[in-house]
XYZ file of C-alpha atoms in Angstrom:
280
model
C -24.181 -16.507 -2.846
C -20.670 -15.427 -3.836
C -19.777 -11.787 -3.266
C -19.208 -9.807 -6.477
C -15.817 -8.460 -7.480
C -15.574 -4.803 -6.519
C -13.243 -2.973 -8.898
C -12.131 0.632 -8.895
C -9.348 2.696 -10.397
C -6.960 5.494 -9.552
C -8.715 8.585 -10.881
C -5.494 10.117 -12.195
C -4.873 7.081 -14.411
C -7.451 8.737 -16.698
C -5.310 11.872 -16.742
C -6.656 15.316 -15.967
C -10.285 15.474 -17.039
C -13.190 17.781 -16.214
C -15.134 16.250 -13.354
C -18.229 15.347 -15.460
C -16.014 13.531 -17.992
C -14.277 11.596 -15.239
C -17.520 10.474 -13.603
C -18.879 9.484 -17.033
C -15.849 7.258 -17.633
C -16.173 5.691 -14.185
C -19.798 4.891 -14.994
C -18.897 3.517 -18.426
C -16.443 1.032 -16.920
C -18.776 0.316 -13.982
C -16.194 1.180 -11.361
C -17.751 1.256 -7.907
C -14.964 3.244 -6.269
C -11.801 5.235 -6.879
C -8.542 6.254 -5.350
C -8.598 10.037 -5.523
C -5.409 12.090 -5.360
C -7.307 15.320 -5.848
C -4.139 17.401 -6.276
C -3.127 15.178 -9.239
C -6.528 14.972 -10.915
C -7.710 18.540 -10.295
C -4.668 20.775 -9.732
C -6.672 23.897 -10.540
C -8.891 23.175 -7.520
C -6.021 22.058 -5.285
C -2.883 24.004 -6.275
C -1.074 22.652 -3.206
C -1.714 19.710 -0.897
C -2.352 22.104 1.980
C -4.808 24.189 -0.096
C -7.698 21.833 0.637
C -10.716 23.279 2.405
C -13.955 21.744 3.702
C -15.637 23.279 0.661
C -13.243 21.562 -1.745
C -13.820 18.238 -0.030
C -17.598 18.659 0.022
C -17.680 19.636 -3.665
C -15.808 16.557 -4.871
C -17.359 14.252 -2.306
C -20.890 15.190 -3.366
C -20.060 14.884 -7.080
C -18.765 11.340 -6.690
C -21.631 10.411 -4.362
C -24.170 11.528 -6.958
C -22.287 9.491 -9.567
C -22.562 6.404 -7.357
C -18.796 6.201 -6.826
C -17.165 5.849 -3.422
C -13.740 7.260 -2.603
C -12.086 4.107 -1.273
C -8.711 5.794 -0.830
C -8.066 9.504 -0.511
C -4.535 9.661 -1.887
C -1.951 11.912 -0.272
C 1.320 10.354 -1.384
C 4.032 12.286 0.443
C 7.576 11.568 1.592
C 7.319 10.681 5.272
C 10.908 9.352 5.217
C 12.502 12.596 4.013
C 15.770 13.103 5.919
C 15.131 16.863 6.038
C 13.002 17.457 9.171
C 11.392 20.594 7.724
C 10.350 18.855 4.483
C 9.154 15.829 6.430
C 6.992 18.045 8.631
C 5.460 19.671 5.564
C 4.594 16.199 4.282
C 2.994 15.274 7.600
C 1.059 18.544 7.644
C -0.349 17.810 4.179
C -1.335 14.317 5.250
C -3.003 15.690 8.384
C -5.065 18.057 6.244
C -6.347 15.089 4.245
C -7.140 13.185 7.445
C -9.098 16.128 8.815
C -11.150 16.505 5.630
C -11.542 12.827 4.704
C -15.101 12.629 6.013
C -16.091 15.687 3.962
C -14.899 13.755 0.896
C -16.958 10.759 1.991
C -13.745 8.786 2.510
C -12.528 6.920 5.566
C -8.982 5.986 4.506
C -6.098 8.278 3.529
C -3.251 6.521 1.744
C 0.447 7.029 1.128
C 3.657 5.166 0.497
C 6.581 5.841 2.817
C 8.612 7.817 0.321
C 12.378 7.614 0.137
C 15.469 8.763 1.989
C 16.912 10.003 -1.323
C 16.006 10.547 -4.949
C 15.893 7.343 -6.971
C 17.466 4.115 -5.810
C 19.459 4.320 -2.597
C 20.582 1.561 -0.203
C 19.886 3.988 2.645
C 16.216 3.055 2.311
C 17.027 -0.444 3.532
C 18.540 0.626 6.858
C 17.060 0.276 10.321
C 17.398 4.030 10.726
C 15.143 4.655 7.723
C 12.562 2.184 9.012
C 12.546 3.788 12.452
C 11.959 7.211 10.905
C 8.930 5.761 9.127
C 7.675 4.407 12.457
C 7.934 7.851 14.064
C 6.116 9.492 11.155
C 3.356 6.877 11.033
C 2.842 7.108 14.798
C 2.114 10.821 14.403
C -0.183 10.159 11.435
C -2.132 7.472 13.284
C -2.550 9.665 16.362
C -4.097 12.317 14.117
C -6.277 9.735 12.359
C -7.604 8.525 15.708
C -8.649 12.091 16.559
C -10.784 12.310 13.419
C -12.058 8.738 13.344
C -10.404 7.870 10.036
C -7.729 5.413 8.912
C -4.159 5.661 7.638
C -3.371 3.336 4.736
C 0.324 2.576 4.188
C 1.609 1.003 0.979
C 4.887 -0.909 0.878
C 7.187 -0.816 -2.130
C 10.629 -1.766 -3.361
C 13.235 0.963 -2.762
C 11.205 2.317 0.147
C 12.010 1.845 3.835
C 8.916 -0.395 3.915
C 9.904 -2.795 1.138
C 8.653 -6.211 2.269
C 5.529 -7.698 3.807
C 7.631 -8.585 6.854
C 8.451 -4.917 7.443
C 4.817 -3.926 6.919
C 3.848 -6.519 9.520
C 6.512 -5.186 11.869
C 5.090 -1.686 11.467
C 1.621 -2.971 12.358
C 3.065 -4.700 15.418
C 4.858 -1.554 16.600
C 1.739 0.582 16.052
C -1.119 -1.725 17.142
C -3.918 0.676 16.231
C -6.819 -0.336 14.015
C -6.564 3.165 12.556
C -3.493 1.871 10.696
C -4.153 -0.440 7.754
C -2.248 -1.678 4.713
C -2.782 -0.934 1.029
C -1.424 -4.119 -0.514
C 0.227 -3.890 -3.932
C 1.949 -7.196 -4.625
C 3.594 -5.892 -7.798
C 5.397 -3.446 -5.505
C 6.955 -6.392 -3.658
C 8.480 -7.962 -6.765
C 12.146 -7.769 -7.718
C 14.280 -9.281 -10.422
C 15.427 -11.764 -7.783
C 12.140 -12.903 -6.232
C 9.512 -12.757 -8.975
C 9.976 -16.427 -9.854
C 8.932 -17.205 -6.267
C 6.033 -14.770 -6.375
C 3.470 -17.287 -5.134
C 5.452 -17.512 -1.904
C 5.857 -13.721 -1.732
C 2.130 -13.136 -2.275
C 1.135 -15.933 0.098
C 3.367 -14.565 2.838
C 1.955 -11.052 2.391
C -1.641 -12.261 2.644
C -0.813 -14.427 5.661
C 1.183 -11.799 7.564
C -1.067 -8.826 6.857
C -4.395 -10.658 6.897
C -7.355 -8.567 7.937
C -5.194 -5.456 8.304
C -5.321 -5.145 4.514
C -7.857 -2.403 3.778
C -7.699 -2.394 -0.017
C -5.687 -4.023 -2.802
C -3.923 -2.329 -5.671
C -4.144 -4.489 -8.787
C -1.085 -3.874 -10.933
C 0.944 -6.033 -13.314
C 4.623 -6.218 -14.164
C 7.187 -7.691 -16.489
C 10.947 -8.155 -16.191
C 13.532 -6.879 -18.665
C 17.254 -7.355 -18.028
C 16.472 -8.070 -14.397
C 14.484 -4.851 -13.954
C 10.800 -4.669 -13.048
C 8.589 -2.778 -15.480
C 4.889 -2.006 -15.026
C 2.404 -3.126 -17.697
C -1.417 -3.170 -17.967
C -3.217 -5.723 -15.803
C -3.328 -9.083 -17.559
C -0.391 -8.287 -19.843
C 2.395 -9.288 -17.470
C 3.673 -11.886 -15.046
C 1.771 -11.272 -11.804
C -0.211 -14.242 -10.521
C -3.580 -12.669 -9.722
C -5.331 -15.921 -8.776
C -4.253 -15.956 -5.095
C -5.231 -12.293 -4.727
C -8.650 -12.900 -6.245
C -9.144 -16.003 -4.087
C -8.385 -13.846 -1.042
C -10.860 -11.216 -2.246
C -13.566 -13.779 -3.031
C -13.349 -16.134 -0.056
C -11.300 -14.554 2.753
C -12.396 -10.906 2.454
C -15.649 -10.757 0.454
C -16.444 -7.249 -0.826
C -12.919 -5.913 -0.224
C -12.143 -3.235 -2.789
C -9.571 -3.685 -5.552
C -8.111 -0.711 -7.394
C -6.617 -0.973 -10.881
C -3.326 0.870 -11.129
C -1.155 1.924 -14.071
C -3.519 0.467 -16.666
C -3.986 2.901 -19.590
C -7.523 3.407 -20.827
C -6.766 1.566 -24.081
C -6.352 -1.580 -21.955
C -8.943 -0.779 -19.286
C -11.811 -2.955 -20.506
C -9.602 -5.932 -21.350
C -8.008 -5.712 -17.890
C -11.422 -5.581 -16.227
C -12.578 -8.576 -18.272
C -9.394 -10.476 -17.399
C -9.873 -9.942 -13.665
C -13.593 -10.749 -13.750
C -13.017 -13.947 -15.710
C -10.310 -15.085 -13.302
C -12.439 -14.098 -10.284
C -15.289 -16.239 -11.624
C -12.925 -19.186 -12.119
C -11.090 -19.248 -8.782
């Protein structure tokens, strides 16, 4: 019997809603899990990333458990590549707080991108020095995760020091701990130069990262004047078939998380993915 498609969503893609309204929407769309950046969705409960307490985590964790929704990714997207050591340490401290409280949320994976050396586009992100700073930061994060029995999820992206699947694989090789996993977002790997070869880009990512992929972000894109733009799932150019084949046959039951799909498109995006999943 074929495993079902497990779809979730980033909670903050619904905007800031009272908790009962959010759980009602998750039930309406039959999402089995979420990515929760609690500071983004509920800033009144978490005025700062370091303001989390065991009580905060237990409150939200129990609410989602009762709603039948798992927290697949506890989001703490901070800049671990910040060139300012003091700011970088604050980012690591915030991430450590999420690692320590992940179990109280009912989560086992805390996710982030690497951040950026500067604001906006900068070629400094593509240097060996920037990559090595990410390695140092992730080593500290993984050591903390191992203490608490949870997992660090790192997401690669264009204009970050971790901008290709090859670099993500290199990071995994340099930090060979199973407490380090990858959040794969193939739209994040697309550029105006490589999107026409996206089957090769996606295939390489799945091959290189393999069973170190913990969860997939499902996001779509288009290209205008050579620039990548994000659009609702099913409205753009991303080839989802190889991702859904991977989810269906290579990693049954792996969780997929819709990203950057407005609610007006939510049901059509879900239907698009389910139809394609059934066909592959």
